Short mmCIF file of C-alpha atoms and ligand atoms in Angstrom, two decimals:
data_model
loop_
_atom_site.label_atom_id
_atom_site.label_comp_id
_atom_site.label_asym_id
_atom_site.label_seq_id
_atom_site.Cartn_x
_atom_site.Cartn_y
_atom_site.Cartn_z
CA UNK A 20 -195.45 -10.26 -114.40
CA UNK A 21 -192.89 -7.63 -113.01
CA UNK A 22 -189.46 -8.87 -112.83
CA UNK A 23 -186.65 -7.29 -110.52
CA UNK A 24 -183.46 -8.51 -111.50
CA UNK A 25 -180.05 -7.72 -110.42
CA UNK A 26 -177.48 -7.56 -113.04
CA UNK A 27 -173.93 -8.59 -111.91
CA UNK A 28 -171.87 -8.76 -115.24
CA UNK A 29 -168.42 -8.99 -113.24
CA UNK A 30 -164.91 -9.62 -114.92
CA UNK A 31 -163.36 -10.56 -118.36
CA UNK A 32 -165.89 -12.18 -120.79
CA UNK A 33 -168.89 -11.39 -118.02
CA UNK A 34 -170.35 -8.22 -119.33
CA UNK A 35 -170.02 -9.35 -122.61
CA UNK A 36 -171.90 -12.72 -122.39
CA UNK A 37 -174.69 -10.93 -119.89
CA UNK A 38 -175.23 -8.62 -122.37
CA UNK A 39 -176.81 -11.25 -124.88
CA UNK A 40 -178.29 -12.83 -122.04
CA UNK A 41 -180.34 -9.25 -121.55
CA UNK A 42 -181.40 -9.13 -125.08
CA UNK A 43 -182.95 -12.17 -124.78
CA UNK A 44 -184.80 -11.72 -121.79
CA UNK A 45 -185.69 -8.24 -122.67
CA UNK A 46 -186.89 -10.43 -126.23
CA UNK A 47 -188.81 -13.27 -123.76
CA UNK A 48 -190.13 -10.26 -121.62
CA UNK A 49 -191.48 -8.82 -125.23
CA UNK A 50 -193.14 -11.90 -126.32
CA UNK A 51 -194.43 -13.03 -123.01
CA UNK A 52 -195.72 -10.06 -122.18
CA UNK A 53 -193.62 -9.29 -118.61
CA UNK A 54 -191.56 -6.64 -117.58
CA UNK A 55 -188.15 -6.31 -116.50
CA UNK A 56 -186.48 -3.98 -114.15
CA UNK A 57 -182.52 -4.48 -114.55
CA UNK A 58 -180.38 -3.78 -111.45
CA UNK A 59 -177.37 -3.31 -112.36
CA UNK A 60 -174.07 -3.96 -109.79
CA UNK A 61 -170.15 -4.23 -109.32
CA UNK A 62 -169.01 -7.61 -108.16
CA UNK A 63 -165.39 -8.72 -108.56
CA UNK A 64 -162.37 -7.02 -109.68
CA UNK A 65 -164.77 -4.38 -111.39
CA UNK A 66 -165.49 -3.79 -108.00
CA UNK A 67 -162.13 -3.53 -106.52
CA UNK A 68 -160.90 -1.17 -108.71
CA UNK A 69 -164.17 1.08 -108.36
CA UNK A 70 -164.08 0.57 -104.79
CA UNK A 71 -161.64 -1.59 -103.20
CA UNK A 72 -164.08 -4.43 -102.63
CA UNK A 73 -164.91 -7.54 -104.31
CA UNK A 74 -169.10 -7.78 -103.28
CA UNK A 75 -169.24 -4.36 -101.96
CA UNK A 76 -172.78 -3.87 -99.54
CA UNK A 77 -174.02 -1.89 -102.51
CA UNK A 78 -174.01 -4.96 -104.62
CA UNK A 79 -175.51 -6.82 -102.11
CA UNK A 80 -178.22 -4.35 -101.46
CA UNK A 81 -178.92 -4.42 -104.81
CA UNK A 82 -179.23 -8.69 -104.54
CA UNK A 83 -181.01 -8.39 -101.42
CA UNK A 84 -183.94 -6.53 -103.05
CA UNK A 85 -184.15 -8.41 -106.41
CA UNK A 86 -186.19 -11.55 -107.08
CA UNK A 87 -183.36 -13.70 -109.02
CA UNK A 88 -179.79 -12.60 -109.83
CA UNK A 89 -178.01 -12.80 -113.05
CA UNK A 90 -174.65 -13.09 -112.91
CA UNK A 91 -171.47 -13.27 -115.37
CA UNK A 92 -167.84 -14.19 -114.21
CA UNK A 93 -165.33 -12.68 -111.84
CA UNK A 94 -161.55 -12.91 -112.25
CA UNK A 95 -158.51 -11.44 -113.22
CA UNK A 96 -155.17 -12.43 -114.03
CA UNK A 97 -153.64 -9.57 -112.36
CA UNK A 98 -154.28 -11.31 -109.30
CA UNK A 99 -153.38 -14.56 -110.31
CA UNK A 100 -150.09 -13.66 -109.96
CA UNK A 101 -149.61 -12.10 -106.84
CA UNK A 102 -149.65 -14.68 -103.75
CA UNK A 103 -149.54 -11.41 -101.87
CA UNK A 104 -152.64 -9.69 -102.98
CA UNK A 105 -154.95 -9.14 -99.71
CA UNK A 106 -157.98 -8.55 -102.02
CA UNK A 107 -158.95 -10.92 -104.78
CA UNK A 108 -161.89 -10.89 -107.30
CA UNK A 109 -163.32 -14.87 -105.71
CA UNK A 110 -163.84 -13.25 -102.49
CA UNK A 111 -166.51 -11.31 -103.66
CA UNK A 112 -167.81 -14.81 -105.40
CA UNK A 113 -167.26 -16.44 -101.66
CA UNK A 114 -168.81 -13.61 -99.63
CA UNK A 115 -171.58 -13.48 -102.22
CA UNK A 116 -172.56 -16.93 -101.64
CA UNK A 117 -172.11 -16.68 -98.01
CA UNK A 118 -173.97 -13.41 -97.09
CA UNK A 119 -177.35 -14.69 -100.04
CA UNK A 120 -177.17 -17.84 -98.29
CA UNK A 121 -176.70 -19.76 -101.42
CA UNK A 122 -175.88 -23.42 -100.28
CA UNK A 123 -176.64 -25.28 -103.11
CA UNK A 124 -175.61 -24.97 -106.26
CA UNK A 125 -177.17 -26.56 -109.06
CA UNK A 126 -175.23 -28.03 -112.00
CA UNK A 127 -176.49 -29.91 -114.69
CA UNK A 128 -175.22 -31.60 -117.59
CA UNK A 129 -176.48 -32.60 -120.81
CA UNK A 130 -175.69 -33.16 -124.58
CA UNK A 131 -176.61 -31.37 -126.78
CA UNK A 132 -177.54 -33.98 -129.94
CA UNK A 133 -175.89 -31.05 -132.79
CA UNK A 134 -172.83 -31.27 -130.46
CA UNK A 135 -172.04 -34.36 -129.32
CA UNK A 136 -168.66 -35.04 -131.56
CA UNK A 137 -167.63 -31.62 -130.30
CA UNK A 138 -167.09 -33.63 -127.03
CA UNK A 139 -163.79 -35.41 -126.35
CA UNK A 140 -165.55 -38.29 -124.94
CA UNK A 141 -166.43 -40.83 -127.85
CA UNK A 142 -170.46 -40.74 -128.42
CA UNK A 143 -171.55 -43.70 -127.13
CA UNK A 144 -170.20 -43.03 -123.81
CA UNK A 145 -172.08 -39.78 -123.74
CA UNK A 146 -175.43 -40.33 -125.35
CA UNK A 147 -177.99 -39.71 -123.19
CA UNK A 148 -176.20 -37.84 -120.85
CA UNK A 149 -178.51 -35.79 -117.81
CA UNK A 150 -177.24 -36.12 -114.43
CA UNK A 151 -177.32 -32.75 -112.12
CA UNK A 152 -174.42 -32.21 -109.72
CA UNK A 153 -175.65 -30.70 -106.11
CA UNK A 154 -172.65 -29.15 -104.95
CA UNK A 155 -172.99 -27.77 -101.23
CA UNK A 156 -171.80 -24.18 -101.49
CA UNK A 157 -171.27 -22.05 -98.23
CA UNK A 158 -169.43 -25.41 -96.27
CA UNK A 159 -166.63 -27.10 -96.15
CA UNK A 160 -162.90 -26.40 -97.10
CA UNK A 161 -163.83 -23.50 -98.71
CA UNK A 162 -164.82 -21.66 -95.28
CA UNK A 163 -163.40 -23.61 -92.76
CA UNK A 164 -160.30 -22.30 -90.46
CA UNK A 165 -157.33 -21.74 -92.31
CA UNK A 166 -154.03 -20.51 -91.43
CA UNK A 167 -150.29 -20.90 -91.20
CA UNK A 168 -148.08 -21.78 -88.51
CA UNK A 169 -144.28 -22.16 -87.74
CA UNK A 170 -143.42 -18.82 -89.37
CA UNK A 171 -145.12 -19.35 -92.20
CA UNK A 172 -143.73 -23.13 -93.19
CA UNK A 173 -146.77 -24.84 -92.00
CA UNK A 174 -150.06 -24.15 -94.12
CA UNK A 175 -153.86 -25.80 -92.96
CA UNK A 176 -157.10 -25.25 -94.36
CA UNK A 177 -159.91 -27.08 -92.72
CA UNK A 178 -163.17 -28.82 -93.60
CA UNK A 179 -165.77 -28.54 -91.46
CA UNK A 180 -169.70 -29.55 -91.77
CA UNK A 181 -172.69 -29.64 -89.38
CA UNK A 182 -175.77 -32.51 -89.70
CA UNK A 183 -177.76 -29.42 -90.47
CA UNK A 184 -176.35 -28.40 -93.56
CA UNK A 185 -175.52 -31.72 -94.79
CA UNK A 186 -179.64 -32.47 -94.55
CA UNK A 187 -180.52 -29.17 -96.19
CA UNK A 188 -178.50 -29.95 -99.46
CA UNK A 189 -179.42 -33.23 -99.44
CA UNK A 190 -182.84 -32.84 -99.00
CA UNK A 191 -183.20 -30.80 -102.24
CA UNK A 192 -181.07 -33.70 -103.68
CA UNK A 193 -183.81 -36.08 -103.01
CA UNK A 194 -186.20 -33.88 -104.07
CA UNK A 195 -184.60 -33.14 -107.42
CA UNK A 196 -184.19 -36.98 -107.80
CA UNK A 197 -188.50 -37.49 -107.37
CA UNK A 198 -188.83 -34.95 -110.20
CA UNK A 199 -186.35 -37.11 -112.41
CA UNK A 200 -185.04 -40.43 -112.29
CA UNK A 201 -185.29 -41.38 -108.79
CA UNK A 202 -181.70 -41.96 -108.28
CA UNK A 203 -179.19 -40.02 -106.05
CA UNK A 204 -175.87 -40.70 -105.55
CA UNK A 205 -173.31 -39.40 -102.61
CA UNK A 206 -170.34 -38.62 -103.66
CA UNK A 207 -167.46 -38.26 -100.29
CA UNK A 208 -164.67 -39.77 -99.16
CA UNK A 209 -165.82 -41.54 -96.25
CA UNK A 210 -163.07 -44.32 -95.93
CA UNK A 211 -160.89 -41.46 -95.31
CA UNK A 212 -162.40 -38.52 -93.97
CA UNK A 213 -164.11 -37.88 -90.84
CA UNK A 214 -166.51 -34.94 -92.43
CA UNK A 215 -167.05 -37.43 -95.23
CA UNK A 216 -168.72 -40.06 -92.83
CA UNK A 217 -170.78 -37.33 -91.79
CA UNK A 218 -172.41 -36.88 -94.73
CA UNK A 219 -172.74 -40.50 -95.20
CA UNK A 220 -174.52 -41.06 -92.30
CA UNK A 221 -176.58 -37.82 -92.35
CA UNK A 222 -177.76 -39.55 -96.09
CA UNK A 223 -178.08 -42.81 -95.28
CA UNK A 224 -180.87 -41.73 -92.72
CA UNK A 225 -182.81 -39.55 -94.73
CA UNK A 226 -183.49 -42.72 -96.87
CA UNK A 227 -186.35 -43.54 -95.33
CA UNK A 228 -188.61 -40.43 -96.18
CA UNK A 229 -188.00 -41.47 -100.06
CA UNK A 230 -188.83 -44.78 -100.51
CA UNK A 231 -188.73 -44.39 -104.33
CA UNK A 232 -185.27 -42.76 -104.48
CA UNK A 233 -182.63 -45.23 -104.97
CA UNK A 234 -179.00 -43.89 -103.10
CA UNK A 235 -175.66 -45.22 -103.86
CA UNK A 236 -172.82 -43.89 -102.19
CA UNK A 237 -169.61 -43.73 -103.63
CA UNK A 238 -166.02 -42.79 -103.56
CA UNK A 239 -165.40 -39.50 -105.23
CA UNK A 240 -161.86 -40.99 -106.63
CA UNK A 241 -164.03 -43.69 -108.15
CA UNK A 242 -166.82 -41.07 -109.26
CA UNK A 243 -164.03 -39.37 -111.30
CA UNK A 244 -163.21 -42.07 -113.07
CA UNK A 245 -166.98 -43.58 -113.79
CA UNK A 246 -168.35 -39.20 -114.54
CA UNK A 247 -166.16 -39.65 -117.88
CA UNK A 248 -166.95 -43.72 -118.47
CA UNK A 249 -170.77 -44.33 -118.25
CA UNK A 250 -172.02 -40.47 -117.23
CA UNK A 251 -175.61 -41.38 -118.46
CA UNK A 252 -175.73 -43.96 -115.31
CA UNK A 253 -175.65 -40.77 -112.75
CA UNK A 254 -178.74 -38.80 -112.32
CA UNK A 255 -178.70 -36.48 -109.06
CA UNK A 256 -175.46 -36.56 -107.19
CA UNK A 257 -174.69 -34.72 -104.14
CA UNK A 258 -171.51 -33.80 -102.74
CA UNK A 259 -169.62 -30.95 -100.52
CA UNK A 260 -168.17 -27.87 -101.84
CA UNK A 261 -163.84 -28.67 -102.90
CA UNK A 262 -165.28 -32.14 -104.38
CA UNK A 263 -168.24 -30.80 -106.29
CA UNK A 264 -166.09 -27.92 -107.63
CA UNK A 265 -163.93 -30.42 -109.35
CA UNK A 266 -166.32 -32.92 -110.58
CA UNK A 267 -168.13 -29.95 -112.07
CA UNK A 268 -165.34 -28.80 -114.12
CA UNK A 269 -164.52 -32.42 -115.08
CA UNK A 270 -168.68 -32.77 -116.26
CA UNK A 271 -168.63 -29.69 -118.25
CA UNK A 272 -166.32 -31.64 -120.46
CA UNK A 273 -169.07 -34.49 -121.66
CA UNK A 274 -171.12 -31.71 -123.10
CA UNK A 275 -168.03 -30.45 -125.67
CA UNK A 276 -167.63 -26.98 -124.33
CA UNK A 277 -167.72 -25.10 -120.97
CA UNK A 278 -169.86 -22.15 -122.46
CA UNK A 279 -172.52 -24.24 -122.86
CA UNK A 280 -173.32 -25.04 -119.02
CA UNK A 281 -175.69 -22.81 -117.11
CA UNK A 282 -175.96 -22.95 -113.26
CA UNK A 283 -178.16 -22.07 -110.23
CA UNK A 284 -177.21 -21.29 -106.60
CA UNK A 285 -180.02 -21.54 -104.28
CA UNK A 286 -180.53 -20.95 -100.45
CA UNK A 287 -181.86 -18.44 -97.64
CA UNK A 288 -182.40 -15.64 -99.98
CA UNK A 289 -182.57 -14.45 -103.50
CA UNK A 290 -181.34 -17.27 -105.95
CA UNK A 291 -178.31 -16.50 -108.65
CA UNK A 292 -178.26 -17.91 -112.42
CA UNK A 293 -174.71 -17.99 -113.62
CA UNK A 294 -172.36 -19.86 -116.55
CA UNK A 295 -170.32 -22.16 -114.64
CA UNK A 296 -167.10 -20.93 -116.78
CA UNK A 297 -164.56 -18.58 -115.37
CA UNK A 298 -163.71 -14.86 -117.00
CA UNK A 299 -161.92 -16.20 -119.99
CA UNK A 300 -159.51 -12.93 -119.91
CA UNK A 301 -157.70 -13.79 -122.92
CA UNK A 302 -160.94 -13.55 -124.75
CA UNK A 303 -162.11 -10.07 -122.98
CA UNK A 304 -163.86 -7.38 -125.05
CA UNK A 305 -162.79 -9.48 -128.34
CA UNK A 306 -166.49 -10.19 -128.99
CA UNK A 307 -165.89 -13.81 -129.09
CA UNK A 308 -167.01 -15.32 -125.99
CA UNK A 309 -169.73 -18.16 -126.25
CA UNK A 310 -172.75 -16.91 -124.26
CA UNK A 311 -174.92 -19.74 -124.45
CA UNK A 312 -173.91 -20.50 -120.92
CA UNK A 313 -175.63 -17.15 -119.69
CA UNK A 314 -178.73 -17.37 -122.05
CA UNK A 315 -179.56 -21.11 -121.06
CA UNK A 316 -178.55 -19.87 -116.83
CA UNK A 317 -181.46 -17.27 -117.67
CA UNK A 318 -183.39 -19.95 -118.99
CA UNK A 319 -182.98 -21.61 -115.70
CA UNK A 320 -183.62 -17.89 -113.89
CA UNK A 321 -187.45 -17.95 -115.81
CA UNK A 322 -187.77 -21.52 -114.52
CA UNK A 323 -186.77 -21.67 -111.21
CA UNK A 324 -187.41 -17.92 -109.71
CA UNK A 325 -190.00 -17.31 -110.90
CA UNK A 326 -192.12 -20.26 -112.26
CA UNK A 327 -192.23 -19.37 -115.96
CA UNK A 328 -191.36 -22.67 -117.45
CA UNK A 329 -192.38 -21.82 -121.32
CA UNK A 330 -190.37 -18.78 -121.20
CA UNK A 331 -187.61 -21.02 -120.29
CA UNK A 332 -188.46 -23.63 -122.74
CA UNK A 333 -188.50 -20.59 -125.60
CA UNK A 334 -184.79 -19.60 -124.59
CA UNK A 335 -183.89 -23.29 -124.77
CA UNK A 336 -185.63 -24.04 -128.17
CA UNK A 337 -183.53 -20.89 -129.77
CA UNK A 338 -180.82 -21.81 -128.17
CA UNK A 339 -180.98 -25.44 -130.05
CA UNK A 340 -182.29 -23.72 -133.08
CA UNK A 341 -179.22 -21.58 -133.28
CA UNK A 342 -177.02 -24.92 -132.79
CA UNK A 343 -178.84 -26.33 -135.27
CA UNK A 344 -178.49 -23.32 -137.72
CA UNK A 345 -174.33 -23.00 -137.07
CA UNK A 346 -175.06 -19.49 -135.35
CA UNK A 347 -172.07 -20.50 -132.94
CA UNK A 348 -168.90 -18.64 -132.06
CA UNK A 349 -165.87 -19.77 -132.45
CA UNK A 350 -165.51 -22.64 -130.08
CA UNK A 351 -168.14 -24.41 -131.77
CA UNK A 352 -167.57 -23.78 -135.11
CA UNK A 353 -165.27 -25.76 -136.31
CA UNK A 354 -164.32 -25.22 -140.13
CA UNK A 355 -167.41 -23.00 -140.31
CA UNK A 356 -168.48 -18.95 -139.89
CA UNK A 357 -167.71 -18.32 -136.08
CA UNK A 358 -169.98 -15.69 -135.26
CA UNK A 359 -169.64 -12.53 -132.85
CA UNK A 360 -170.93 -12.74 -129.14
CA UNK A 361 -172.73 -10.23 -130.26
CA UNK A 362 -174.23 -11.46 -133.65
CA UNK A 363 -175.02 -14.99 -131.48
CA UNK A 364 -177.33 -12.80 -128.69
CA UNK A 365 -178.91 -10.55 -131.82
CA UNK A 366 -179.64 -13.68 -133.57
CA UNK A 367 -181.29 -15.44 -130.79
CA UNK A 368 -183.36 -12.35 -129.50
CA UNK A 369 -184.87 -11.98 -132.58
CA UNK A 370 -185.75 -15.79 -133.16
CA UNK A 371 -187.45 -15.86 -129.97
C1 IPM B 416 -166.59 -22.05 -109.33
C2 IPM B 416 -165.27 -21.37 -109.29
C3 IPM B 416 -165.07 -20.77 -107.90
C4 IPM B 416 -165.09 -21.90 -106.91
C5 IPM B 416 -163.81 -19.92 -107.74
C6 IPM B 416 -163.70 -18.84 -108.77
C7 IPM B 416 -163.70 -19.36 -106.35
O1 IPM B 416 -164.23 -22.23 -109.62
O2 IPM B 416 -167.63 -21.38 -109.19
O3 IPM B 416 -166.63 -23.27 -109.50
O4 IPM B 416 -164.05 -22.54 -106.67
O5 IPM B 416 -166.15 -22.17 -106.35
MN1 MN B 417 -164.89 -24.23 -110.14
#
């Protein structure tokens, strides 16, 4: 099978962590017998300083035209720090996901049985873990109308959603919940906020067209508390963009590290695989980045885009065999050899 692929490394530890992600495609490719073209495109603050914009048209040329796009991390501290900056790096992430149409994106978490006393939470609590959070991507606070008023002194960002694209997320959310365990749980604020009874009630009458899927609804206060107490009770959740961004980050946590959690965004057009952590700057160009993240996202890419589910079950079997083996940089080593970025991605390319 021919595979066109754009190639969006972006800021920081992206390029780096893509990188090992490519060798072991390019090794999958090998073995499997396919071929892959590599795109490759600015996004991010790579981009601004080549060309002043975050997700230049280029870039999204490029995305337009591929079948899947692999993606690293965008971000730089440089802009962090200046409330003034007109351009910054997450606008290219936001237009990105705006002009591809992605409105769902798809996070999952799991243990990973080598790891699970790397994880904060005590075992039992975790064991078992395997939910998937649906976080609605191109809605919400995130795009609403936003502003100031009174000279400045007065500061309002909205959040806005239609019927229609509360159904379209949650209608993959009940389909992801047939293919699993038939449970799907809202997550909003609906004894608060008007969008939030929205999405309740845009839920609650879907019901009816999956019989077999079992829907709680519940407060995403409470769901913050219960994610880190009994996370193997969840199995699909849905949610809108602000409050999926920050269970996400709180979810990563069960698994031990952040560079272990892949993600997909899917929509109108061409799908993106990405690791749901940032740019890590501190750790740019040091060779020391985890990039298990990327290679389990482009496990998820093989999957998803394009249907090739034992390619994707090869990546995830090294990936576990390297856990297994202590081929693990330094945020999972412990008192043992950290390994280079670089030495993790050679290792697993040629154990494929
Ligand atoms: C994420 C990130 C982005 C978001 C930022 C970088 C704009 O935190 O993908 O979760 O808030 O969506
Ligand atoms: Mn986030």
């Amino acid at each position: 099978m021919k595979l066109n692929i754009a190639l969006l490394p972006g800021d920081g530890i992206g390029p780096e962590v893509v990188d090992q992600a490519v060798k072991v495609c390019d090794a999958v490719a090998k073995k499997f017998n396919h071929e892959i073209n590599w795109t490759k495109a600015l996004t991010g603050a790579s981009a601004i300083d080549a060309c002043g914009e975050p997700y230049p048209d280029s870039t999204h040329e490029v995305c337009m035209a591929a079948d899947a796009v692999l993606f690293g991390a965008i971000g730089d501290p440089k802009y962090d720090n200046d409330p003034k900056a007109t351009v910054r790096p997450e606008q290219g992430l936001l237009k990105m996901r705006q002009k591809l149409g992605l409105f769902a994106n798809v996070r999952p978490t799991f243990t990973f049985p080598s790891l699970i006393d790397n994880s904060p939470l005590k075992r039992e609590r975790i064991e078992g873990t395997d939910l998937i959070i649906l976080r609605e991507l191109t809605g919400g606070i995130y795009f609403g109308e936003r502003g100031r008023k009174d000279d400045g002194n007065t500061a309002f960002d909205t959040c806005t959603y239609t019927r229609e694209e509360i159904q379209r997320l949650a209608k993959l959310g009940f389909e992801l919940a047939m293919t699993r365990g038939k449970k799907l749980c809202c997550v909003d604020k609906a004894n608060v906020l008007e969008s939030s009874r929205l999405w309740r009630e845009t839920v609650q009458a879907m019901e009816k067209d999956y019989p077999e899927v079992t829907v709680s609804y519940e407060f995403v206060d409470a769901v913050a508390m219960r994610l880190v107490q009994w996370p193997n009770s969840y199995d699909v959740m849905i949610t809108e963009n602000l409050f999926g961004d920050i269970l996400t980050d709180e979810a990563s946590v069960i698994s031990g590290s952040m560079g272990l959690m892949p993600s997909a965004s899917k929509g109108v057009h061409t799908s993106l695989y990405e690791p749901i952590h940032g740019s890590y700057p501190q750790a740019a160009g040091k060779d020391i980045a985890n990039p298990l993240a990327t290679v389990l996202s482009a496990a998820m890419m093989f999957e998803d885009a394009f249907g090739l589910k034992e390619e994707a079950e090869a990546i995830r079997e090294v990936v576990n065999k390297s856990l297994a083996a202590g081929i693990v940089t330094e945020d999972l080593a412990g008192s043992n050899k950290a390994y280079k970025t670089s030495e993790v991605g050679n290792w697993l390319a040629e154990n494929i």
